[in-house]
Amino acid sequence: MKKALYIYKSKYPWDIRVEKICKSLIISGYEVTILARYSGEENTNEIIDGIKVIRFGKGLPNLFSAPFFFSPFWKNVINKTIKKTEKPDVVIVREMHIGEISGKASRKNGIPVIMDMAENYPAAMREFKLYNSNFIKRFVLHNLKLPLRIERRAIKHVDGIITVCSEQNMRLVSKYRFSPDKLAIVHNTPPKSAVVPPERNFEKAVLTLGHHGYLSAEKSLHKFVEAFSKYAENNDNIRLVIAGSGDCLEDYKEILEGNGTIKYVNFTGQYKPEELNDILSTIDIGFIPYQVSDFNNFTIHNKVFDYWMNGQPVVLSATAPFVRIAEDTKAAMILDCENEESIMQFLENIEFYDWEYMSRNAIFFSRNKYNWDVDSEVLVDFINKFVQV
């Protein structure tokens, strides 16, 4: 039996993309191990849904188990896992952080290594609050451009890369001269059978817009929340659901508390993965109003596919991938989400959009193109190209 090792810099469980990739490989005949970071779990080694999980870092200070690109601790455990413990036929490493370490260890042992690149991580780091909290961090990120250096070095040591959109592929080809033949697009989509879309009524007196996910600066809702807050002062025909936690949660609450419109918003706080479908069932239209940036122009956020699988049309900002898939599917509308006046005009005219038409298109494309059944096949075919059978 072929063996795959997925190296993940963070806690597992839970990451839906890691889980889907590993389960798809198991179904296709692989024995799969995840090497993840220990985060206080009861067991350092266990089997979860057929996936062997090895956790690194128990007993070490957090700083020592942090996924620094130069970490001797990660280097040691990766080398040991590849050479002695698992002896995989292919290694998959998530993002750039320990990509160079993983790539060198894999190639030294004649094992192909694939990077699972779901985001333009250097761009994301430039916007994270954590990395902009003091002068030194800002200097390292913006002046020394350390994240780009880490990404460049990591990419030199991998054999193939999985991305989530064509825009990211073009960036990698243009910036690093990476071979297009060694790239594959695997969207972060839900399973085809995930949800049976309910009958939706868009002619209700009150429509509910919803957003779910981690609330961080590189995926800002600020302009949208500010516009909604002003609109809701004089109108009560729209509600918001904002599900999740994160750096910006209190900022959004403060905006709404300022004029008393927080009563029109349901903040669920952090939720469990199994609670997501119940949350989605309370909304009519999804909204993803992220800023147009180097981060958002090179990824497609998986929540758009969650909404579509539920038959929910989506309001999207004008990032390059969003514009492309909105034109392709006619299941979403593009809005200038960095312009408060544009958002206000949208809210004032929300009842006049053909949401039913967009909902039908969302269901069609979820069933025929944007689902994990399709993406899983692309994933397995791509991985198999690198593995000696």
XYZ file of C-alpha atoms in Angstrom:
389
model
C 0.000 0.000 0.000
C 1.231 3.507 -0.880
C 1.908 5.816 2.049
C 1.419 9.574 2.302
C 2.679 11.918 5.027
C 0.896 15.267 5.461
C 2.984 17.755 7.465
C 0.800 20.372 9.144
C 2.211 23.297 11.108
C -0.823 23.665 13.396
C -3.249 21.746 15.562
C -5.124 18.753 14.183
C -7.979 18.291 14.354
C -9.393 20.437 12.959
C -8.734 21.804 9.496
C -11.332 20.890 6.902
C -8.942 21.005 3.935
C -6.360 18.785 5.625
C -9.088 16.322 6.568
C -10.602 16.186 3.074
C -7.243 15.717 1.368
C -6.188 12.936 3.722
C -9.520 11.100 3.523
C -9.487 11.304 -0.282
C -6.033 9.743 -0.332
C -7.216 6.944 1.966
C -10.172 6.208 -0.312
C -7.801 6.039 -3.288
C -5.612 3.453 -1.573
C -3.074 5.375 0.503
C -2.141 4.865 4.112
C -2.066 8.408 5.506
C -0.242 9.987 8.447
C -0.512 13.594 9.624
C 2.447 15.117 11.479
C 0.912 18.048 13.355
C 1.861 20.430 16.153
C 0.954 19.362 19.680
C -1.556 21.740 21.255
C -2.475 20.181 24.568
C -4.279 17.107 23.245
C -4.587 14.036 25.452
C -2.741 11.787 23.004
C 0.409 12.462 21.011
C -0.346 9.513 18.713
C -3.826 8.378 17.715
C -6.003 7.236 14.824
C -8.755 9.645 13.747
C -11.165 8.467 11.026
C -8.542 6.155 9.624
C -5.799 8.805 9.651
C -2.755 8.230 11.856
C -1.961 11.452 13.714
C 1.476 12.123 15.217
C 1.752 15.270 17.317
C 5.079 17.012 17.764
C 6.018 19.339 20.606
C 4.690 17.871 23.836
C 6.972 18.904 26.693
C 8.627 21.652 24.641
C 8.108 25.368 25.245
C 5.728 26.824 22.635
C 8.573 28.787 21.086
C 10.492 25.583 20.390
C 7.538 23.899 18.657
C 6.649 26.987 16.603
C 6.892 26.297 12.835
C 9.813 28.622 12.086
C 11.366 28.001 8.687
C 14.764 27.384 10.353
C 13.486 25.319 13.322
C 15.966 22.571 14.281
C 13.171 20.888 16.260
C 10.852 20.573 13.254
C 13.819 19.577 11.098
C 14.669 16.748 13.464
C 11.141 15.356 13.775
C 10.470 15.627 10.033
C 13.699 13.806 9.177
C 12.961 11.124 11.742
C 9.362 10.658 10.590
C 10.316 10.465 6.916
C 13.367 8.241 7.274
C 12.515 5.916 10.162
C 8.914 6.102 11.368
C 6.700 6.348 8.283
C 8.892 6.026 5.167
C 6.221 7.599 2.943
C 5.944 7.448 -0.845
C 4.917 11.122 -0.972
C 5.094 14.069 1.439
C 2.553 16.904 1.433
C 3.402 20.035 3.432
C 0.868 22.747 4.207
C 1.947 26.273 3.242
C 5.444 27.741 3.191
C 6.452 27.863 6.872
C 8.289 24.550 7.108
C 8.241 23.896 3.374
C 12.007 24.175 2.937
C 12.732 21.801 5.830
C 10.155 19.309 4.562
C 11.399 19.573 0.980
C 15.040 19.010 1.846
C 14.254 16.030 4.073
C 12.021 14.455 1.449
C 14.379 14.908 -1.475
C 17.316 13.628 0.568
C 15.388 10.376 0.884
C 14.227 10.289 -2.734
C 10.619 11.125 -1.851
C 8.516 13.597 -3.889
C 7.156 16.538 -1.904
C 4.033 18.554 -2.694
C 3.080 21.865 -1.109
C -0.582 22.477 -0.298
C -0.745 26.250 -0.806
C -4.229 27.465 0.061
C -3.250 31.139 0.374
C -0.780 33.820 -0.619
C 0.716 33.614 2.869
C 3.309 36.418 2.570
C 0.495 38.823 1.656
C -1.657 37.538 4.515
C 1.145 38.087 7.029
C 1.513 41.705 5.940
C -2.079 42.280 7.070
C -2.271 40.130 10.226
C -2.630 42.302 13.342
C -0.175 39.995 15.113
C 2.615 40.840 12.679
C 1.971 44.591 12.688
C 1.903 45.108 16.437
C 5.339 46.738 16.725
C 8.086 48.400 14.688
C 10.377 45.362 14.552
C 7.697 43.076 13.146
C 6.637 45.679 10.593
C 10.263 46.214 9.543
C 10.862 42.476 9.088
C 7.666 42.032 7.073
C 7.522 45.170 4.982
C 11.162 46.240 4.643
C 13.120 42.995 4.784
C 10.242 41.087 3.107
C 11.098 37.979 5.090
C 7.851 36.092 4.236
C 8.584 36.350 0.506
C 12.098 35.064 1.113
C 10.696 32.106 3.066
C 8.190 31.364 0.320
C 10.845 31.542 -2.398
C 13.155 29.160 -0.545
C 10.314 26.718 0.190
C 9.153 26.618 -3.416
C 12.692 25.768 -4.581
C 12.508 22.546 -2.581
C 9.117 21.145 -3.629
C 8.215 19.092 -6.680
C 4.635 20.235 -7.098
C 2.124 22.686 -5.632
C -1.624 22.423 -5.038
C -3.450 25.766 -5.066
C -7.095 26.864 -4.863
C -7.354 29.186 -7.873
C -5.868 29.963 -11.278
C -4.760 33.418 -10.108
C -2.381 31.821 -7.606
C -1.011 29.539 -10.321
C -0.272 32.541 -12.515
C 1.478 34.297 -9.610
C 3.736 31.290 -8.996
C 4.607 30.946 -12.671
C 5.288 34.662 -13.051
C 7.122 35.309 -9.775
C 9.088 32.085 -9.340
C 9.083 30.589 -12.856
C 7.418 27.499 -11.411
C 6.407 25.004 -14.085
C 2.660 25.115 -14.899
C 2.767 21.319 -15.340
C 3.633 20.962 -11.671
C 0.618 22.954 -10.458
C -2.924 21.762 -9.780
C -6.041 23.646 -8.648
C -7.906 21.851 -5.881
C -10.720 24.081 -4.611
C -11.673 23.869 -0.954
C -15.206 22.670 -1.718
C -17.734 20.708 0.352
C -18.798 17.171 -0.633
C -21.489 16.968 -3.293
C -23.837 15.294 -0.820
C -23.131 17.732 2.018
C -26.486 19.501 2.039
C -29.857 19.175 0.360
C -30.749 22.830 -0.337
C -34.039 23.876 1.266
C -36.719 25.848 -0.512
C -35.704 29.483 -0.182
C -38.007 32.462 0.064
C -36.395 35.746 -0.965
C -39.643 37.697 -0.826
C -39.752 37.816 2.948
C -40.173 41.123 4.759
C -36.818 40.611 6.464
C -33.763 39.106 4.738
C -30.771 37.780 6.655
C -27.229 38.128 5.341
C -24.587 35.865 6.826
C -20.831 35.471 7.109
C -18.845 32.713 8.785
C -15.163 32.167 9.457
C -12.227 33.607 11.359
C -12.573 37.376 11.746
C -9.143 38.765 10.914
C -7.754 41.926 9.333
C -6.795 40.391 5.980
C -10.466 39.368 5.569
C -12.055 42.560 6.789
C -15.791 43.140 7.253
C -15.284 46.702 8.555
C -16.768 48.686 5.670
C -19.732 46.361 5.354
C -20.496 46.439 9.075
C -20.153 50.241 9.166
C -22.548 50.649 6.222
C -25.032 48.197 7.704
C -24.902 50.003 11.038
C -25.841 53.304 9.392
C -28.532 51.702 7.244
C -30.093 49.864 10.189
C -30.567 53.119 12.122
C -33.559 53.880 9.905
C -34.457 50.464 8.423
C -35.270 47.120 9.976
C -35.688 44.878 6.915
C -32.215 43.288 7.053
C -30.438 41.198 9.660
C -26.846 40.000 9.859
C -25.376 36.764 11.169
C -21.637 36.939 11.853
C -20.367 33.526 12.909
C -16.885 33.003 14.291
C -14.250 34.597 16.465
C -11.019 36.453 15.762
C -8.957 39.605 16.110
C -11.658 41.893 14.693
C -14.732 40.594 16.511
C -14.740 43.289 19.193
C -14.148 45.985 16.562
C -17.370 44.994 14.774
C -19.335 44.905 18.004
C -18.055 48.359 18.919
C -19.205 49.792 15.570
C -22.728 48.430 16.061
C -22.973 49.333 19.734
C -22.172 52.937 18.853
C -25.644 53.582 17.460
C -27.618 50.725 18.961
C -27.872 48.580 15.832
C -26.137 45.570 17.374
C -29.633 44.217 18.141
C -29.971 43.434 14.432
C -26.838 41.261 14.378
C -26.388 37.732 15.702
C -22.769 37.144 16.726
C -22.479 33.395 17.307
C -18.885 33.459 18.518
C -16.605 30.494 17.861
C -18.507 27.479 16.582
C -17.789 23.793 16.108
C -17.518 22.436 12.560
C -20.609 20.294 13.042
C -22.605 23.426 13.948
C -21.972 25.177 10.617
C -24.950 23.764 8.726
C -27.315 24.900 11.479
C -25.808 28.384 11.312
C -26.121 28.500 7.531
C -29.767 27.444 7.765
C -30.563 30.768 9.480
C -29.377 32.975 6.602
C -30.726 33.801 3.152
C -27.730 35.388 1.420
C -24.028 34.994 2.103
C -21.696 37.979 2.133
C -17.921 37.987 1.699
C -16.907 41.663 1.489
C -13.139 41.261 1.786
C -10.800 43.996 0.638
C -9.154 43.775 -2.779
C -5.540 42.990 -1.859
C -2.549 40.824 -2.699
C -3.924 38.295 -0.244
C -7.515 38.103 -1.459
C -6.599 38.337 -5.149
C -4.813 34.969 -4.978
C -7.209 32.727 -3.094
C -10.847 31.653 -3.166
C -12.331 31.446 0.297
C -14.088 28.137 0.816
C -17.145 29.724 2.423
C -18.464 30.792 -0.989
C -18.811 27.102 -1.851
C -20.503 26.411 1.502
C -23.151 29.001 0.679
C -23.677 27.695 -2.833
C -24.071 24.114 -1.640
C -26.923 25.428 0.526
C -28.496 27.210 -2.436
C -27.553 30.619 -1.071
C -26.526 33.394 -3.451
C -23.532 35.437 -2.313
C -22.520 39.086 -2.273
C -18.823 39.233 -3.145
C -16.184 41.948 -3.223
C -14.348 42.600 -6.481
C -11.288 40.404 -5.961
C -9.969 38.774 -9.131
C -11.080 35.206 -8.276
C -14.501 36.372 -7.072
C -15.154 38.359 -10.246
C -14.178 35.350 -12.349
C -16.374 32.808 -10.568
C -19.318 35.230 -10.360
C -19.171 35.689 -14.139
C -18.792 31.935 -14.604
C -21.722 30.902 -12.419
C -24.109 33.873 -12.226
C -24.621 32.671 -8.650
C -23.231 35.793 -6.977
C -23.210 39.548 -7.341
C -20.067 41.677 -7.231
C -20.122 44.771 -5.033
C -17.563 47.484 -4.360
C -17.202 46.560 -0.700
C -14.562 49.214 -0.045
C -17.042 51.977 -0.835
C -19.559 52.656 1.923
C -21.941 54.436 -0.445
C -22.031 51.416 -2.763
C -22.858 49.130 0.149
C -25.611 51.486 1.322
C -27.133 51.534 -2.174
C -27.049 47.755 -2.263
C -28.827 47.480 1.093
C -31.455 49.988 0.009
C -32.185 47.947 -3.128
C -31.711 44.426 -1.784
C -35.282 43.347 -2.569
C -34.883 44.080 -6.292
C -32.078 41.609 -7.064
C -32.969 38.263 -8.626
C -31.838 36.123 -5.728
C -33.901 33.122 -6.871
C -32.034 33.023 -10.193
C -28.682 33.187 -8.395
C -29.819 30.481 -5.960
C -30.703 28.087 -8.796
C -27.298 28.703 -10.387
C -25.562 28.119 -7.042
C -27.194 24.701 -6.729
C -26.387 23.777 -10.343
C -22.699 24.645 -10.106
C -22.354 23.016 -6.684
C -23.659 19.777 -8.116
C -21.709 19.901 -11.357
C -18.424 21.764 -10.813
C -17.635 23.169 -7.388
C -17.773 20.124 -5.111
C -15.217 17.860 -3.439
C -16.103 14.894 -5.641
C -14.620 16.827 -8.573
C -11.711 18.341 -6.654
C -10.799 15.047 -4.992
C -10.320 13.420 -8.387
C -8.014 16.264 -9.473
C -6.072 15.923 -6.203
C -5.503 12.169 -6.425
C -4.561 12.267 -10.119
C -2.029 15.000 -9.392
C -0.469 13.211 -6.401
C -0.232 9.964 -8.351
C 1.835 11.704 -11.034
C 4.682 12.025 -8.528
C 4.440 8.619 -6.850
C 6.249 5.549 -8.153
C 3.622 2.787 -8.226
